Coordinates of C-alpha atoms in Angstrom, one line a residue:
M47 CA -23.4 14.5 -21.2
R48 CA -20.3 15.1 -19.5
R49 CA -20.0 18.5 -16.8
L50 CA -17.0 20.7 -17.8
F51 CA -15.6 22.5 -15.1
V52 CA -12.7 25.4 -15.4
L53 CA -10.5 26.5 -12.0
P54 CA -8.9 29.0 -11.8
A55 CA -5.8 29.6 -12.3
A56 CA -4.4 29.7 -8.3
A57 CA -6.5 26.8 -7.3
A58 CA -5.0 24.4 -10.5
V59 CA -1.9 25.2 -9.0
A60 CA -2.7 24.3 -5.9
L61 CA -4.6 21.5 -6.1
V62 CA -1.7 20.3 -8.5
V63 CA 0.9 20.9 -5.5
I64 CA -0.8 18.8 -2.8
A65 CA -0.8 16.1 -5.4
I66 CA 3.1 16.1 -5.8
A67 CA 3.9 16.8 -2.3
G68 CA 1.3 15.0 -0.1
A69 CA 2.7 11.5 -2.5
L70 CA 5.1 9.3 -1.2
A71 CA 4.5 7.2 -4.8
P72 CA 1.1 8.5 -7.1
D73 CA 1.0 6.1 -9.6
T74 CA 3.1 2.9 -9.4
R75 CA 3.2 -0.2 -10.5
V76 CA 2.2 -3.1 -8.6
S77 CA 2.0 -6.3 -11.4
V78 CA 5.5 -5.1 -11.0
A79 CA 6.9 -8.3 -12.5
S80 CA 4.2 -9.5 -14.7
P81 CA 4.9 -9.6 -18.8
A82 CA 3.4 -7.0 -21.1
S83 CA 3.1 -9.6 -23.3
P84 CA 1.8 -12.2 -25.2
F85 CA -1.8 -12.1 -24.1
S86 CA -3.1 -13.1 -21.5
Q87 CA 0.3 -13.4 -19.7
N88 CA -0.2 -9.8 -19.5
K89 CA -3.0 -9.9 -18.2
Q90 CA -4.1 -8.4 -15.0
N91 CA -7.5 -7.3 -12.5
E92 CA -9.9 -6.9 -9.7
P93 CA -6.8 -5.5 -7.0
A94 CA -6.7 -6.0 -3.4
L95 CA -4.9 -4.3 -0.8
A96 CA -3.9 -4.4 3.1
V97 CA -2.5 -2.4 5.9
D98 CA -0.6 -4.3 8.2
A99 CA -1.5 -2.1 11.4
N100 CA 1.1 -2.9 13.8
H101 CA 3.8 -2.1 10.5
P102 CA 2.0 0.2 8.6
N103 CA 5.2 1.0 6.3
V104 CA 3.8 -2.7 5.3
L105 CA 0.9 -3.5 2.1
V106 CA -0.2 -6.5 0.1
S107 CA -1.8 -6.1 -2.9
G108 CA -3.6 -9.3 -4.8
A109 CA -5.0 -9.5 -8.1
N110 CA -6.7 -12.0 -11.0
E111 CA -2.7 -12.9 -12.1
E112 CA -2.5 -14.7 -15.3
I113 CA 1.4 -14.5 -15.6
D114 CA 1.1 -17.7 -15.4
E115 CA -0.7 -19.2 -18.7
E116 CA -0.3 -20.3 -22.1
A117 CA -0.2 -18.1 -24.9
C118 CA -2.9 -18.0 -27.4
N119 CA -0.6 -19.5 -29.9
A120 CA -1.2 -22.8 -27.6
A121 CA -2.3 -25.0 -29.1
D122 CA -5.9 -23.2 -32.1
D123 CA -4.5 -19.3 -32.3
G124 CA -7.5 -17.9 -32.1
T125 CA -8.3 -19.7 -28.4
C126 CA -7.1 -18.1 -25.0
P127 CA -7.5 -20.6 -22.4
F128 CA -6.8 -21.0 -19.0
T129 CA -4.2 -23.8 -18.5
P130 CA -5.8 -26.6 -16.6
G131 CA -4.7 -26.6 -13.3
V132 CA -2.5 -23.0 -13.3
G133 CA -4.0 -21.0 -10.8
V134 CA -4.2 -16.9 -11.4
S135 CA -4.2 -15.3 -7.4
G136 CA -0.9 -12.8 -8.0
V137 CA -0.6 -11.5 -4.8
Y138 CA 2.4 -8.7 -4.0
F139 CA 4.1 -7.1 -1.4
S140 CA 5.5 -3.1 -0.4
F141 CA 7.5 -2.5 2.6
D142 CA 7.9 1.0 2.4
S143 CA 4.3 2.0 2.5
G144 CA 3.6 1.9 -1.5
T145 CA 6.8 3.6 -3.0
T146 CA 7.7 0.3 -5.1
W147 CA 6.3 -3.1 -5.2
T148 CA 8.0 -7.1 -5.1
Q149 CA 5.9 -10.1 -6.7
P150 CA 7.5 -13.2 -5.7
Q151 CA 8.1 -16.3 -7.6
Y152 CA 6.9 -20.0 -6.7
T153 CA 6.8 -23.4 -7.6
G154 CA 4.1 -25.1 -8.8
L155 CA 1.7 -25.6 -11.9
T156 CA 2.7 -23.1 -14.7
A157 CA 2.5 -23.5 -18.3
R158 CA 3.9 -20.0 -19.2
D159 CA 6.1 -21.0 -21.3
C160 CA 4.2 -22.6 -23.4
Q161 CA 4.0 -19.9 -25.9
G162 CA 2.8 -22.2 -29.4
V163 CA 3.6 -21.9 -33.0
P164 CA 1.6 -19.6 -35.3
G165 CA -0.9 -21.7 -38.3
P166 CA -2.6 -25.3 -36.4
G167 CA -1.3 -28.4 -35.1
D168 CA 0.7 -26.9 -32.4
P169 CA -1.0 -30.2 -29.7
G170 CA -1.3 -27.1 -27.1
C171 CA -0.2 -27.2 -23.4
T172 CA -0.2 -29.3 -20.7
A173 CA 0.3 -27.7 -16.8
H174 CA 3.5 -28.8 -15.5
T175 CA 5.5 -28.0 -12.4
G176 CA 8.0 -25.0 -13.0
P177 CA 8.0 -21.4 -11.7
I178 CA 4.6 -18.9 -11.1
G179 CA 3.9 -15.7 -9.9
T180 CA 0.5 -17.1 -8.0
L181 CA 0.0 -18.1 -4.5
P182 CA 2.2 -21.6 -3.8
W183 CA 1.2 -25.2 -2.5
Y184 CA -2.3 -24.7 -4.1
A185 CA -1.6 -28.0 -6.8
E186 CA 0.5 -29.6 -4.4
N187 CA -2.9 -30.2 -2.6
G188 CA -5.0 -30.7 -5.3
L189 CA -6.1 -27.5 -5.9
V190 CA -6.5 -24.4 -8.5
A191 CA -6.6 -20.7 -7.1
D192 CA -9.3 -19.1 -9.3
G193 CA -8.8 -15.2 -8.2
D194 CA -11.4 -13.3 -6.7
P195 CA -8.0 -12.3 -4.8
A196 CA -9.1 -11.0 -0.8
V197 CA -6.3 -10.2 1.7
A198 CA -6.2 -8.9 5.5
F199 CA -3.6 -8.6 8.5
G200 CA -4.0 -9.3 11.9
P201 CA -2.2 -10.5 15.2
R202 CA -0.2 -13.6 15.3
P203 CA -2.0 -15.9 18.3
G204 CA 0.3 -17.1 20.9
P205 CA 0.4 -19.5 24.1
N206 CA -1.0 -16.7 25.7
G207 CA -3.5 -15.8 22.8
F208 CA -3.1 -13.2 20.3
N209 CA -0.6 -10.4 20.4
W210 CA 0.8 -7.8 18.5
A211 CA 4.3 -9.0 20.3
N212 CA 4.0 -12.4 18.6
G213 CA 4.4 -10.8 15.4
S214 CA 1.2 -10.1 11.9
R215 CA -0.5 -12.9 10.6
L216 CA -1.7 -12.0 6.5
Y217 CA -4.5 -13.7 5.9
F218 CA -4.8 -14.3 1.2
A219 CA -8.3 -15.2 1.1
N220 CA -10.0 -16.2 -3.1
L221 CA -12.0 -18.8 -5.0
T222 CA -10.3 -23.0 -5.3
S223 CA -11.4 -25.7 -7.7
N224 CA -9.5 -28.6 -7.7
V225 CA -7.1 -30.3 -10.2
G226 CA -8.3 -33.2 -10.4
A227 CA -11.6 -33.9 -13.4
T228 CA -12.9 -37.0 -11.7
R229 CA -14.9 -37.1 -8.4
S230 CA -12.6 -39.6 -7.0
E231 CA -9.9 -37.1 -7.6
Q232 CA -11.4 -34.6 -6.0
T233 CA -10.0 -32.4 -2.5
F234 CA -13.6 -31.4 -1.8
N235 CA -17.6 -30.8 -3.6
G236 CA -19.0 -29.2 -5.8
F237 CA -17.7 -26.0 -8.2
E238 CA -15.7 -23.8 -6.9
A239 CA -14.3 -23.4 -2.7
I240 CA -13.8 -20.4 -0.8
A241 CA -9.7 -21.2 0.8
V242 CA -7.5 -19.3 2.6
S243 CA -3.5 -19.0 2.9
R244 CA -1.8 -17.7 5.9
T245 CA 1.9 -16.5 6.4
D246 CA 3.4 -14.7 9.3
D247 CA 6.8 -14.1 7.7
V248 CA 5.3 -11.8 4.4
R249 CA 8.8 -10.5 4.1
A250 CA 10.3 -14.7 3.4
A251 CA 7.3 -14.9 1.2
A252 CA 8.1 -11.5 -0.5
A253 CA 11.1 -13.0 -1.6
G254 CA 9.3 -16.6 -2.8
D255 CA 10.4 -18.3 0.0
K256 CA 7.2 -20.6 -0.3
T257 CA 7.6 -22.5 3.1
A258 CA 6.7 -18.8 4.6
W259 CA 3.1 -19.8 3.6
C260 CA 3.3 -22.6 5.7
V261 CA 1.0 -22.4 9.0
G262 CA -0.7 -23.9 12.0
A263 CA -2.0 -27.3 12.2
A264 CA -2.8 -27.2 8.2
G265 CA 0.9 -26.8 7.3
C266 CA 1.0 -25.8 3.7
A267 CA -2.2 -27.1 2.3
P268 CA -4.8 -23.6 1.5
V269 CA -7.6 -24.3 4.6
I270 CA -11.2 -24.5 2.3
V271 CA -13.5 -22.4 4.9
S272 CA -16.5 -22.8 2.7
K273 CA -18.9 -25.7 3.3
Q274 CA -19.4 -27.2 0.4
S275 CA -22.4 -29.5 -1.6
S276 CA -21.3 -31.6 -5.2
T277 CA -24.0 -28.6 -6.3
T278 CA -21.9 -25.5 -4.6
F279 CA -20.6 -22.0 -6.7
S280 CA -19.3 -20.4 -3.7
D281 CA -17.8 -16.5 -5.0
K282 CA -16.9 -13.1 -4.0
E283 CA -15.3 -13.5 -1.2
Q284 CA -13.5 -10.5 1.6
V285 CA -11.4 -11.0 4.5
W286 CA -10.8 -9.4 7.7
A287 CA -9.5 -10.2 10.8
D288 CA -10.3 -8.1 14.3
N289 CA -6.9 -5.4 14.4
A290 CA -7.9 -3.9 17.2
A291 CA -6.9 -4.7 20.7
S292 CA -9.3 -2.7 22.8
S293 CA -11.5 -5.2 21.5
P294 CA -13.1 -8.7 23.5
F295 CA -12.7 -10.7 20.7
F296 CA -9.3 -9.1 19.0
G297 CA -7.8 -11.9 17.1
T298 CA -11.5 -13.5 15.2
A299 CA -10.5 -13.6 11.8
Y300 CA -13.9 -13.3 9.5
V301 CA -14.4 -14.0 5.6
C302 CA -17.2 -13.8 4.1
W303 CA -19.2 -14.5 0.5
A304 CA -22.5 -15.9 -1.6
T305 CA -22.6 -18.9 -1.7
F306 CA -24.7 -20.8 -5.1
R307 CA -26.2 -23.7 -4.6
G308 CA -27.4 -26.2 -7.5
Q309 CA -25.6 -24.4 -10.2
E310 CA -27.4 -26.6 -12.9
K311 CA -31.1 -25.8 -12.0
G312 CA -31.4 -22.0 -13.6
N313 CA -31.3 -18.4 -12.3
A314 CA -33.2 -19.6 -9.2
A315 CA -30.7 -21.7 -7.7
P316 CA -30.5 -20.4 -3.9
A317 CA -27.9 -17.8 -3.2
P318 CA -27.5 -16.9 0.6
L319 CA -24.7 -14.8 1.8
V320 CA -22.4 -16.4 4.6
V321 CA -19.6 -15.7 6.7
A322 CA -17.6 -17.9 8.7
V323 CA -16.0 -17.7 11.7
S324 CA -12.5 -18.4 12.4
S325 CA -11.4 -17.5 16.8
D326 CA -7.7 -19.8 16.5
G327 CA -6.0 -17.8 13.8
G328 CA -7.4 -19.9 10.7
E329 CA -7.2 -22.9 11.6
T330 CA -10.9 -23.8 11.9
W331 CA -13.7 -21.9 11.0
R332 CA -17.0 -21.7 11.6
E333 CA -19.6 -21.0 9.4
H334 CA -23.2 -19.2 10.0
Q335 CA -25.7 -18.2 6.9
I336 CA -26.5 -14.7 6.9
T337 CA -29.4 -14.4 4.9
A338 CA -32.7 -16.5 3.5
A339 CA -31.5 -18.3 0.6
A340 CA -34.3 -17.5 -2.3
N341 CA -33.1 -16.0 -4.7
N342 CA -36.2 -15.3 -7.5
A343 CA -38.1 -13.1 -9.0
Q344 CA -39.7 -11.8 -4.9
R345 CA -36.2 -11.4 -3.8
N346 CA -32.4 -11.6 -4.4
P347 CA -30.0 -12.5 -1.3
L348 CA -27.5 -10.3 -0.7
D349 CA -24.3 -10.8 -2.9
G350 CA -20.8 -7.8 -2.9
C351 CA -19.9 -8.5 0.7
T352 CA -17.7 -6.7 2.4
I353 CA -17.1 -7.0 6.6
R354 CA -15.1 -4.8 9.3
T355 CA -14.9 -4.8 13.0
D356 CA -14.8 -2.0 15.2
S357 CA -12.9 -1.3 18.2
N358 CA -15.7 -3.2 20.3
G359 CA -15.4 -6.0 18.6
N360 CA -19.3 -6.0 16.8
A361 CA -18.9 -7.2 12.9
Y362 CA -20.5 -5.8 10.3
V363 CA -21.2 -7.3 7.1
F364 CA -22.3 -5.2 4.1
G365 CA -24.2 -6.2 1.1
V366 CA -26.1 -6.2 -1.4
G367 CA -29.3 -7.5 -2.1
T368 CA -33.0 -6.6 -2.8
L369 CA -36.3 -5.1 -0.9
S370 CA -39.7 -6.6 -0.9
S371 CA -41.1 -4.0 0.7
A372 CA -39.5 -1.2 -1.3
G373 CA -41.6 -2.6 -5.0
K374 CA -38.1 -4.9 -4.7
Q375 CA -34.9 -2.6 -5.3
A376 CA -32.2 -2.4 -4.6
F377 CA -30.3 -1.4 -1.0
E378 CA -27.3 -1.9 0.7
F379 CA -28.0 -3.7 3.8
V380 CA -25.9 -4.2 7.1
S381 CA -25.5 -7.6 9.4
V382 CA -24.4 -6.9 12.9
S383 CA -22.3 -8.8 15.1
N384 CA -22.3 -8.2 19.0
D385 CA -20.6 -11.6 19.9
G386 CA -17.3 -12.9 17.8
G387 CA -19.8 -13.7 14.6
S388 CA -21.7 -16.1 16.6
N389 CA -25.1 -14.5 16.0
W390 CA -26.0 -11.7 13.4
S391 CA -28.8 -9.8 13.5
R392 CA -31.8 -9.1 10.7
P393 CA -29.4 -7.8 7.8
A394 CA -31.1 -4.0 7.4
P395 CA -31.9 -1.6 4.8
V396 CA -29.1 1.7 5.3
A397 CA -28.4 3.1 2.0
G398 CA -30.8 3.2 -1.4
P399 CA -32.5 2.3 -3.5
V400 CA -29.4 1.7 -5.7
T401 CA -30.1 1.9 -9.4
Q402 CA -27.3 -1.0 -10.7
P403 CA -25.3 1.1 -13.3
G404 CA -25.2 0.3 -17.3
L405 CA -26.4 -1.5 -20.0
F406 CA -27.5 -5.3 -20.3
D407 CA -25.2 -6.3 -23.3
P408 CA -27.3 -9.5 -24.8
A409 CA -23.8 -10.8 -26.4
L410 CA -22.2 -10.8 -23.2
G411 CA -24.8 -11.6 -20.8
R412 CA -23.7 -8.8 -18.3
P413 CA -24.5 -5.1 -17.3
T414 CA -21.7 -2.7 -18.5
I415 CA -20.7 0.2 -18.7
D416 CA -18.7 1.9 -21.0
G417 CA -19.8 0.5 -24.6
I418 CA -20.6 -2.9 -26.1
A419 CA -18.6 -5.3 -26.1
G420 CA -17.2 -3.9 -23.1
A421 CA -16.3 -4.3 -19.1
R422 CA -18.8 -5.4 -17.4
S423 CA -20.5 -4.0 -14.4
D424 CA -22.0 -6.8 -12.0
L425 CA -20.9 -5.4 -8.8
A426 CA -20.4 -1.4 -9.7
A427 CA -23.3 -1.0 -7.0
A428 CA -22.0 -3.6 -4.0
P429 CA -21.3 -1.2 -0.8
S430 CA -17.6 -1.0 -0.1
V431 CA -16.5 0.1 3.9
D432 CA -13.9 0.6 6.4
I433 CA -13.8 1.6 10.1
A434 CA -12.4 3.9 12.1
N435 CA -11.8 1.0 14.6
G436 CA -8.4 2.8 16.9
A437 CA -6.3 -0.2 15.6
P438 CA -3.5 -0.9 16.5
T439 CA -4.6 -0.1 20.1
G440 CA -8.2 0.7 19.3
A441 CA -7.7 3.3 21.6
D442 CA -7.8 6.2 19.5
A443 CA -11.1 4.9 17.6
T444 CA -13.9 7.3 16.6
N445 CA -15.8 4.1 14.5
R446 CA -17.0 6.1 11.7
I447 CA -17.9 4.3 9.4
V448 CA -17.6 5.0 5.5
M449 CA -19.2 3.6 2.7
T450 CA -18.7 4.1 -1.3
Y451 CA -20.9 2.6 -4.1
V452 CA -21.7 3.4 -8.1
S453 CA -25.1 3.5 -8.6
G454 CA -26.9 5.9 -11.3
T455 CA -28.0 5.5 -15.3
I456 CA -26.2 4.6 -18.0
T457 CA -25.2 8.0 -18.9
A458 CA -24.6 9.5 -15.0
P459 CA -23.1 6.1 -12.5
H460 CA -22.4 8.0 -9.5
V461 CA -19.6 7.1 -6.9
F462 CA -22.0 7.6 -3.7
F463 CA -20.8 8.5 -0.1
T464 CA -21.9 8.3 2.7
E465 CA -20.9 7.4 6.3
S466 CA -22.1 6.6 10.0
T467 CA -21.4 7.6 14.0
D468 CA -23.6 5.7 15.8
R469 CA -22.3 1.9 15.1
A470 CA -24.8 1.7 11.3
A471 CA -28.0 2.4 13.0
M472 CA -27.9 6.4 10.9
W473 CA -26.0 7.7 7.8
T474 CA -25.8 9.9 6.4
T475 CA -27.9 11.1 2.8
P476 CA -25.5 9.5 1.1
R477 CA -23.4 11.9 -2.0
P478 CA -21.7 12.0 -5.4
I479 CA -17.9 12.5 -4.7
E480 CA -16.8 11.5 -8.6
S481 CA -15.0 14.4 -10.9
A482 CA -16.8 16.3 -13.6
G483 CA -17.1 14.3 -16.6
D484 CA -16.0 10.7 -14.5
R485 CA -18.3 8.3 -15.2
G486 CA -17.9 5.6 -12.4
L487 CA -17.6 1.7 -12.8
Y488 CA -16.0 0.8 -9.5
T489 CA -14.8 2.3 -5.9
A490 CA -13.7 1.8 -1.6
P491 CA -13.2 3.9 1.2
A492 CA -10.8 3.9 3.6
I493 CA -10.6 6.1 6.8
S494 CA -7.5 6.3 9.1
Q495 CA -7.4 4.7 12.2
N496 CA -7.6 8.0 14.6
G497 CA -11.2 8.7 11.9
R498 CA -9.5 11.8 10.8
D499 CA -9.0 11.3 7.1
V500 CA -10.8 9.7 4.2
Y501 CA -9.7 8.3 0.8
V502 CA -11.7 7.1 -1.9
V503 CA -10.5 5.1 -4.8
Y504 CA -12.0 4.6 -8.6
N505 CA -12.1 3.7 -11.0
A506 CA -14.1 5.4 -13.9
F507 CA -14.8 6.5 -17.8
T508 CA -14.4 9.8 -18.3
T509 CA -15.9 8.7 -22.8
P510 CA -19.4 7.9 -22.8
Y511 CA -20.9 5.2 -23.1
R512 CA -20.0 3.8 -26.7
T513 CA -22.6 2.4 -29.7
N514 CA -19.9 0.6 -31.4
T515 CA -16.2 -0.4 -31.1
T516 CA -14.6 1.6 -33.8
E517 CA -14.5 5.1 -31.2
P518 CA -11.9 5.4 -28.9
R519 CA -12.8 4.9 -24.6
S520 CA -11.1 6.3 -21.5
L521 CA -10.8 4.8 -19.1
V522 CA -9.0 6.7 -15.6
G523 CA -8.3 5.6 -11.8
V524 CA -8.8 8.4 -9.4
V525 CA -7.6 9.4 -5.6
K526 CA -9.4 11.6 -3.7
H527 CA -9.5 12.3 0.2
A528 CA -10.8 14.8 3.0
D529 CA -11.5 15.1 6.4
A530 CA -13.1 13.9 9.0
A531 CA -13.9 15.4 12.6
G532 CA -16.3 14.3 15.8
V533 CA -19.9 13.7 14.4
S534 CA -19.6 15.8 11.9
P535 CA -20.6 14.7 8.3
S536 CA -16.6 14.3 6.7
G537 CA -15.8 17.6 4.9
G538 CA -15.4 17.9 1.0
F539 CA -13.0 15.8 -1.1
S540 CA -10.2 17.0 -3.6
E541 CA -8.7 15.0 -5.7
L542 CA -5.1 13.8 -4.8
H543 CA -4.6 12.4 -7.7
R544 CA -5.3 11.3 -11.4
S545 CA -4.2 8.2 -13.6
P546 CA -2.9 8.2 -16.8
P547 CA -6.2 7.2 -19.6
G548 CA -5.5 4.4 -21.4
D549 CA -8.0 2.6 -23.5
P550 CA -10.5 -0.6 -22.3
R551 CA -10.9 -1.5 -25.8
G552 CA -7.4 -3.6 -25.1
T553 CA -8.4 -5.9 -22.2
S554 CA -10.1 -8.5 -22.3
Q555 CA -12.0 -11.7 -21.3
N556 CA -10.0 -15.1 -22.3
G557 CA -13.4 -15.1 -24.6
L558 CA -12.4 -12.0 -26.8
T559 CA -15.7 -11.4 -26.7
A560 CA -15.7 -8.6 -24.3
E561 CA -13.6 -6.7 -22.7
F562 CA -12.3 -6.7 -18.8
L563 CA -11.5 -5.6 -15.6
G564 CA -13.1 -7.6 -12.9
D565 CA -15.0 -6.7 -10.1
Y566 CA -13.5 -3.3 -7.6
V567 CA -10.6 -2.1 -6.7
Y568 CA -9.6 -1.5 -2.8
A569 CA -7.7 1.2 -0.7
V570 CA -6.2 1.7 2.8
A571 CA -6.0 4.6 5.0
T572 CA -3.1 5.2 7.7
R573 CA -2.9 7.8 10.6
T574 CA 0.3 10.0 8.3
Y575 CA -0.8 8.4 4.7
G576 CA -3.2 6.3 2.4
A577 CA -2.8 4.1 -0.8
A578 CA -4.9 2.9 -3.7
V579 CA -4.8 0.5 -6.0
W580 CA -6.9 0.1 -9.0
N581 CA -7.5 -1.4 -12.1
D582 CA -5.0 0.3 -15.5
A583 CA -5.6 0.5 -19.2
R584 CA -2.8 3.0 -20.2
S585 CA -0.7 0.0 -21.8
A586 CA -3.3 -1.7 -23.3
A587 CA -3.4 -1.7 -27.4
D588 CA -7.0 -2.3 -28.8
C589 CA -6.9 -4.4 -31.5
P590 CA -9.6 -3.5 -34.6
A591 CA -9.2 -7.1 -35.5
I592 CA -11.1 -7.7 -31.9
D593 CA -12.4 -5.2 -32.9
A594 CA -14.5 -6.2 -36.0
Y595 CA -15.1 -9.8 -34.2
R596 CA -16.8 -8.8 -31.2
T597 CA -19.2 -6.3 -33.1
A598 CA -20.0 -9.3 -35.0
V599 CA -21.1 -11.1 -31.9
E600 CA -22.9 -8.4 -31.2
N601 CA -25.1 -8.7 -34.4
G602 CA -25.2 -12.3 -33.5
D603 CA -23.3 -12.9 -36.8
P604 CA -22.9 -16.6 -36.8
N605 CA -20.0 -17.0 -38.8
A606 CA -18.2 -14.6 -36.5
T607 CA -14.4 -16.2 -35.7
P608 CA -11.9 -15.1 -33.2
P609 CA -8.5 -13.8 -35.0
A610 CA -5.3 -15.3 -33.9
V611 CA -4.1 -12.6 -31.9
Q612 CA -0.9 -13.0 -31.6
Q613 CA -0.8 -12.6 -35.3
A614 CA -3.2 -9.9 -36.1
C615 CA -3.6 -8.1 -32.9
P616 CA -0.6 -5.3 -31.1
A617 CA 2.2 -7.4 -28.9
N618 CA 0.8 -5.8 -25.7
F619 CA -3.1 -6.4 -26.4
G620 CA -4.9 -7.7 -23.2
N621 CA -2.2 -5.7 -21.6
S622 CA -4.4 -4.5 -18.1
D623 CA -2.2 -3.6 -14.9
I624 CA -2.4 -3.1 -11.6
F625 CA -1.3 0.2 -10.6
G626 CA -1.7 1.8 -7.2
G627 CA -0.2 4.6 -5.4
S628 CA 0.7 6.0 -1.7
Y629 CA -0.4 10.3 -0.7
A630 CA 0.9 11.1 2.6
D631 CA -1.8 13.3 5.2
P632 CA -2.3 16.7 2.8
T633 CA -3.9 18.3 6.0
P634 CA -1.7 17.1 8.8

């Protein structure tokens, strides 16, 4: 059921004035060099965002970026595969607080010029060296940048240790696989690993200088962070660097992820949450298992992690998992380290129970919120967190922790907000903060370093769950703000921005059987403004031929055949983008 409300005219005008007057760039495309067609080169999703606390006008975003993939007309016109060896980890830079964005071009393995021709007889594509719009130095080191981007800024190390005077270091974490198909050609063991790229010169990196990503003893090679066996699949990582100079562990970098072991053994494969810690600027990493490995009918370990530090150097890793003593219901959990990541507390529940919103789609094999063959909502209930740690100095920290997540039923998935002012010991009762009629998908909060302002971004559907693929659907990105002070709960949230709607039916998995929007959105905050990035479908065109194919798949039709996308669909089918905005503090 959709809820409607009407604002008094004066209040409505006031909201509009605030949104316009308080915005630096309320609605701008981040993936600025990505094409409108063809699919899947026009597909971007799952954005990340970081701000340099020592240079708060500098923002970096990452996303799953398919600009370098082959077109669907290559080889079989009814398939749109990932080209072997081609990376999908895009990076974008802003040096004016998110007002404008730059998408650099490097060199590496590409298939972007492999357009193919309609009809049979096309030989397909082989990746070759050429221009790329994704992270460099992967192919040169036998690796593929596989997306799930995560970005963070910290201080650069120097002769006297970490100091902002040395400059800033950007960490870009993502999944990676091997280019080589045989064991003798592999750079690491297993299916997927976690790799970290680093740069100390973001302006050179933004200008397309791939040598800007060559740092320290590792040189130009991305650093493999995860310990890998032949059956390991590392997934859903996040990265952070302790960026408050007041911390005794200032400069320490952290990466968290879920490590799935024994992929070939079925649904009960061990999957502990792991944190890797680096005290030398990302050159070397020590790995710590945070949770038990059990993954079965009695216990699901933590997934969808987020990691942050406060001004005193305490590190917090959050995730969502089940609690056996609560009837196997899911909760948001936290584990804390007080010694720079050497030891971690037993994970403790802090919010919940939470319900993964959506209905299980048997054709998709995963839950979805917007309708059959819709975008997956696996990690909607995963926590996203930020801490007011006073960076870059730590002097004005309140150490307030803010958290958002999505939980609820298929008709009413809520964007929940909760917070803690006592180092994650006690939390406010989670409260829904979405606007009326919004059915939340993914969300993220940010709090200013001085703890005065909270910003929240979320993607939401504004149409009800669809039991068909013929009726339009509507996806929006929304940014909200609230004031915070002292130990009192943050105030009410007002809407700063609502993006133009788009129809998510025009987004797609590469296999074409369902929509695709990734697994998260992101926000950051400074003392004067907040910024956010979200998945956007405003430029994506629905394709009736794809709708019919997805319906056939849902109905179990053994003869369901995907259409020739480039001939049967509008040119901008699949054109999902990363959009974002930056907003001056509306209540300075």
